[in-house]
Short mmCIF file of C-alpha atoms in Angstrom, two decimals:
data_model
loop_
_atom_site.label_atom_id
_atom_site.label_comp_id
_atom_site.label_asym_id
_atom_site.label_seq_id
_atom_site.Cartn_x
_atom_site.Cartn_y
_atom_site.Cartn_z
CA MET A 1 0.32 -0.46 0.21
CA PRO A 2 1.39 3.40 -0.74
CA ARG A 3 2.64 5.89 2.25
CA LYS A 4 -0.01 8.42 0.91
CA ARG A 5 -3.04 5.76 1.49
CA LYS A 6 -1.14 4.65 4.50
CA LEU A 7 -1.63 8.06 6.48
CA THR A 8 -4.95 9.34 5.05
CA LYS A 9 -6.39 5.86 6.62
CA ILE A 10 -4.29 6.18 9.94
CA ASN A 11 -5.55 9.82 9.86
CA ARG A 12 -9.35 8.95 9.80
CA ARG A 13 -8.78 6.18 12.44
CA ILE A 14 -7.48 9.04 14.64
CA GLY A 15 -9.89 10.93 13.70
CA GLN A 16 -12.40 8.69 14.11
CA PHE A 17 -10.93 7.51 17.41
CA ARG A 18 -11.13 11.71 18.84
CA ARG A 19 -14.76 11.76 17.53
CA GLU A 20 -16.12 8.65 19.40
CA ARG A 21 -13.94 10.12 22.57
CA ARG A 22 -15.51 13.43 22.05
CA PHE A 23 -19.05 11.63 21.71
CA ILE A 24 -17.82 9.72 25.09
CA LEU A 25 -16.92 12.39 27.31
CA LEU A 26 -20.42 14.62 26.22
CA ALA A 27 -22.28 11.13 27.58
CA ILE A 28 -20.55 11.53 30.73
CA LEU A 29 -20.58 14.63 31.37
CA ALA A 30 -24.50 14.58 30.27
CA ALA A 31 -24.83 11.96 32.60
CA VAL A 32 -23.19 13.81 35.41
CA LEU A 33 -25.04 16.74 34.47
CA PHE A 34 -28.24 14.52 35.42
CA ALA A 35 -27.54 13.25 38.21
CA GLY A 36 -26.58 16.59 39.82
CA TRP A 37 -30.09 18.08 38.89
CA SER A 38 -31.74 15.03 40.27
CA TRP A 39 -29.81 15.19 43.30
CA MET A 40 -30.67 18.72 43.71
CA LYS A 41 -34.93 18.40 42.91
CA ALA A 42 -34.16 15.67 45.55
CA HIS A 43 -32.65 17.80 48.25
CA PRO A 44 -33.96 21.30 47.33
CA GLU A 45 -31.88 23.08 50.54
CA HIS A 46 -28.35 23.12 48.68
CA ASP A 47 -30.66 24.39 45.41
CA PRO A 48 -30.03 28.07 45.39
CA ALA A 49 -32.96 28.38 42.60
CA ALA A 50 -35.40 26.31 44.61
CA PRO A 51 -37.96 28.33 46.87
CA LEU A 52 -37.38 28.92 50.39
CA ASP A 53 -39.37 26.23 52.12
CA LEU A 54 -38.90 26.36 56.53
CA ARG A 55 -39.47 22.94 56.56
CA HIS A 56 -36.39 21.98 54.07
CA PRO A 57 -33.58 21.20 55.98
CA ILE A 58 -30.85 23.55 56.42
CA GLY A 59 -28.39 22.88 53.24
CA TRP A 60 -26.02 25.31 50.94
CA ALA A 61 -27.93 27.36 49.86
CA THR A 62 -29.95 28.39 53.05
CA ALA A 63 -28.12 30.78 54.31
CA GLY A 64 -28.38 32.90 51.28
CA LYS A 65 -31.78 32.28 50.68
CA LEU A 66 -32.40 34.16 54.72
CA ALA A 67 -30.17 36.72 53.37
CA ALA A 68 -32.60 37.41 50.17
CA LEU A 69 -35.80 38.42 52.35
CA LYS A 70 -34.29 40.96 54.53
CA ASP A 71 -34.65 43.47 52.49
CA ASP A 72 -37.63 41.93 50.19
CA VAL A 73 -41.09 41.66 52.73
CA PRO A 74 -43.61 40.23 49.73
CA GLN A 75 -41.06 37.86 49.15
CA CYS A 76 -40.19 36.90 52.23
CA ARG A 77 -44.30 36.71 53.58
CA ALA A 78 -44.95 34.44 50.82
CA VAL A 79 -41.84 32.23 52.42
CA LEU A 80 -43.81 32.14 55.13
CA GLU A 81 -47.28 31.19 53.40
CA ARG A 82 -45.24 28.37 51.29
CA SER A 83 -43.82 26.67 55.05
CA ALA A 84 -47.66 26.86 56.01
CA ILE A 85 -46.58 29.39 58.82
CA ALA A 86 -49.15 31.12 60.84
CA PHE A 87 -49.01 34.70 61.07
CA ASP A 88 -50.36 37.90 60.66
CA THR A 89 -49.43 41.37 59.50
CA LEU A 90 -49.96 44.64 61.45
CA ALA A 91 -49.96 48.26 61.12
CA VAL A 92 -47.03 50.44 59.80
CA THR A 93 -46.13 52.06 63.14
CA GLY A 94 -43.44 54.06 64.76
CA GLU A 95 -41.60 57.22 62.79
CA GLY A 96 -37.49 58.41 62.20
CA ALA A 97 -35.46 55.68 62.72
CA CYS A 98 -38.08 52.89 64.67
CA ALA A 99 -39.96 53.21 61.32
CA ARG A 100 -41.77 49.76 61.77
CA PRO A 101 -43.12 48.87 58.00
CA ASP A 102 -42.42 45.39 58.67
CA ARG A 103 -44.56 43.92 61.42
CA THR A 104 -45.02 40.15 61.20
CA LEU A 105 -46.58 37.82 64.28
CA LEU A 106 -45.84 34.38 64.23
CA SER A 107 -49.39 33.01 65.24
CA ALA A 108 -48.48 29.82 66.90
CA PHE A 109 -45.03 30.56 67.75
CA PRO A 110 -44.19 29.73 71.60
CA LEU A 111 -42.66 32.87 73.16
CA ALA A 112 -43.05 33.72 75.88
CA PRO A 113 -44.17 36.33 78.42
CA ASP A 114 -46.24 37.26 75.38
CA THR A 115 -45.87 37.35 71.15
CA PRO A 116 -43.88 40.34 70.31
CA ALA A 117 -44.10 41.46 66.38
CA VAL A 118 -40.75 41.32 64.57
CA THR A 119 -39.62 41.86 61.44
CA CYS A 120 -40.37 38.96 58.54
CA PRO A 121 -37.19 38.50 58.38
CA MET A 122 -36.63 37.81 62.15
CA ALA A 123 -40.26 35.93 61.77
CA THR A 124 -38.62 33.46 59.37
CA GLY A 125 -35.50 32.98 60.93
CA LEU A 126 -37.42 32.44 64.25
CA GLU A 127 -39.31 29.52 63.31
CA MET A 128 -36.68 27.54 61.36
CA TRP A 129 -34.60 27.79 64.55
CA ARG A 130 -37.28 26.37 66.65
CA VAL A 131 -37.77 23.53 64.54
CA ARG A 132 -34.04 22.58 63.00
CA SER A 133 -32.29 23.45 66.40
CA VAL A 134 -34.56 24.07 69.30
CA GLU A 135 -37.22 21.44 69.41
CA PRO A 136 -34.63 18.83 68.36
CA ALA A 137 -31.82 19.72 70.94
CA ALA A 138 -34.54 19.72 73.50
CA VAL A 139 -35.31 16.32 72.63
CA ALA A 140 -32.33 14.76 72.33
CA ILE A 141 -30.22 16.54 75.23
CA LEU A 142 -33.26 16.95 77.78
CA GLY A 143 -35.64 14.31 76.96
CA SER A 144 -38.39 16.45 76.94
CA GLU A 145 -40.49 18.11 74.47
CA LEU A 146 -40.01 22.15 74.09
CA ALA A 147 -43.02 24.04 75.12
CA THR A 148 -42.22 27.54 75.59
CA VAL A 149 -39.42 30.39 74.19
CA GLU A 150 -38.60 32.57 77.17
CA HIS A 151 -37.93 36.33 76.36
CA LEU A 152 -36.50 39.96 77.21
CA GLY A 153 -38.31 41.18 74.02
CA ALA A 154 -37.46 42.88 70.46
CA PHE A 155 -38.60 46.16 69.44
CA ASN A 156 -36.88 49.05 71.64
CA CYS A 157 -36.54 52.18 70.24
CA ARG A 158 -32.85 52.49 71.61
CA ARG A 159 -29.19 53.46 70.18
CA MET A 160 -26.36 50.15 70.31
CA ARG A 161 -25.11 50.23 74.45
CA GLY A 162 -27.35 53.45 75.41
CA GLY A 163 -25.41 56.26 73.81
CA SER A 164 -27.10 59.26 72.20
CA SER A 165 -25.41 59.09 69.05
CA ASN A 166 -24.28 55.64 68.77
CA ALA A 167 -25.87 53.67 65.37
CA TRP A 168 -29.13 52.04 66.13
CA SER A 169 -29.82 49.10 67.22
CA GLU A 170 -31.76 46.25 65.89
CA HIS A 171 -34.27 46.22 68.43
CA ALA A 172 -35.30 49.76 67.38
CA THR A 173 -37.40 47.74 64.59
CA ALA A 174 -37.83 44.74 66.26
CA ASN A 175 -35.23 43.51 63.62
CA ALA A 176 -33.89 41.43 66.65
CA ILE A 177 -34.80 39.78 69.78
CA ASP A 178 -33.19 38.09 73.39
CA ILE A 179 -34.27 34.89 74.33
CA ALA A 180 -33.78 34.63 78.04
CA GLY A 181 -34.85 30.79 78.11
CA PHE A 182 -36.77 27.75 77.82
CA THR A 183 -39.16 25.54 79.77
CA LEU A 184 -39.69 22.07 78.28
CA ALA A 185 -42.97 20.27 78.31
CA ASP A 186 -42.17 18.17 81.44
CA GLY A 187 -41.90 21.79 83.48
CA ARG A 188 -37.68 22.08 83.28
CA SER A 189 -36.78 25.55 82.51
CA ILE A 190 -33.34 26.25 81.56
CA SER A 191 -31.90 30.23 82.42
CA VAL A 192 -28.90 31.55 79.89
CA LEU A 193 -28.30 33.47 83.09
CA ARG A 194 -28.24 29.83 85.83
CA ASP A 195 -27.31 27.29 83.09
CA TRP A 196 -24.65 28.43 80.77
CA PRO A 197 -21.59 28.69 83.58
CA GLU A 198 -22.64 24.97 84.33
CA ASP A 199 -21.19 21.90 83.32
CA SER A 200 -24.23 20.16 83.17
CA ASP A 201 -26.90 18.94 80.23
CA GLU A 202 -28.82 22.69 80.45
CA ALA A 203 -25.77 23.68 79.53
CA ARG A 204 -25.17 21.81 76.81
CA PHE A 205 -28.69 22.51 75.27
CA LEU A 206 -28.30 25.99 75.60
CA ARG A 207 -25.12 25.63 73.73
CA GLU A 208 -26.75 23.73 70.83
CA VAL A 209 -29.17 25.90 70.63
CA ARG A 210 -26.83 29.17 70.12
CA ASP A 211 -24.89 26.92 67.53
CA GLY A 212 -27.92 26.48 65.57
CA ALA A 213 -28.68 30.08 65.83
CA CYS A 214 -25.22 30.45 63.85
CA GLY A 215 -26.02 30.10 60.21
CA ILE A 216 -29.96 31.33 60.28
CA PHE A 217 -28.98 35.08 62.13
CA ALA A 218 -27.11 37.39 61.06
CA THR A 219 -25.91 38.22 64.58
CA VAL A 220 -25.95 35.51 67.03
CA LEU A 221 -24.64 37.13 70.70
CA SER A 222 -24.09 34.51 73.64
CA PRO A 223 -22.38 34.73 76.98
CA ASP A 224 -19.33 34.01 75.64
CA TYR A 225 -19.38 37.33 73.64
CA ASN A 226 -19.27 40.15 77.10
CA ALA A 227 -20.74 40.55 80.18
CA ALA A 228 -23.65 42.50 79.08
CA HIS A 229 -25.25 39.21 77.39
CA ALA A 230 -24.70 36.94 80.75
CA ASP A 231 -28.52 36.76 80.53
CA HIS A 232 -29.51 36.09 76.96
CA PHE A 233 -28.95 35.46 73.47
CA HIS A 234 -29.31 38.16 71.11
CA PHE A 235 -31.06 37.15 67.47
CA ASP A 236 -30.75 39.75 65.13
CA GLN A 237 -31.14 40.03 61.19
CA ALA A 238 -28.85 43.22 60.30
CA SER A 239 -28.06 43.47 56.67
CA ARG A 240 -24.09 42.26 56.66
CA TRP A 241 -21.64 41.10 54.80
CA SER A 242 -20.93 38.11 56.85
CA GLY A 243 -22.68 36.83 59.61
CA VAL A 244 -21.34 37.37 63.48
CA CYS A 245 -21.91 34.14 65.99
CA ARG A 246 -19.92 34.40 69.67
#
């Protein structure tokens, strides 16, 4: 066979091999993409494009979805509705730095001594924290269902640290809440002030629910932060580039 014909035949075989290899690689890539798409559909908590549902587990995309609600009250309330969370919307009140255009009341959330209206992003955070952190930890660590979450207040028209020229507190718009303790269905009470310093199951529970709040709320402050928080956890949904968890 002349040399030229041999080279032509070899080149054809090389070309065919390359086409077959390209087809195989594309088939593998398509299979991987389809598997990834199918997995995302089965795990919407990891899918940034999937609508947020507070009944889903916390996933890779949860923090970003929660952050997106901070400046979109209608979308935030749509999340509560999609998640079958009972809530009421109250009339706008206040003015200036303490204006409250978003007053969302979780109708069935077990807060005590009352259930204050908070911003919708705070409401979504509280609901996710209760279901995904507090209730499972109460059963797993303390062996009892949760009865109530004790708080020290949400709305307070004041500046941070009580100064006259400091930045306004997130409490000024009820975009924050201070949690002081918990009551269990069996009657036991857990106090941040009393139980945090101890070496006990109650202290382990408190640390578990503090850690569970991180990634849900923009700011989480505990007795580990400073003496001013010795008796409560501070949670808020301040707009910030990265969360604070202390």
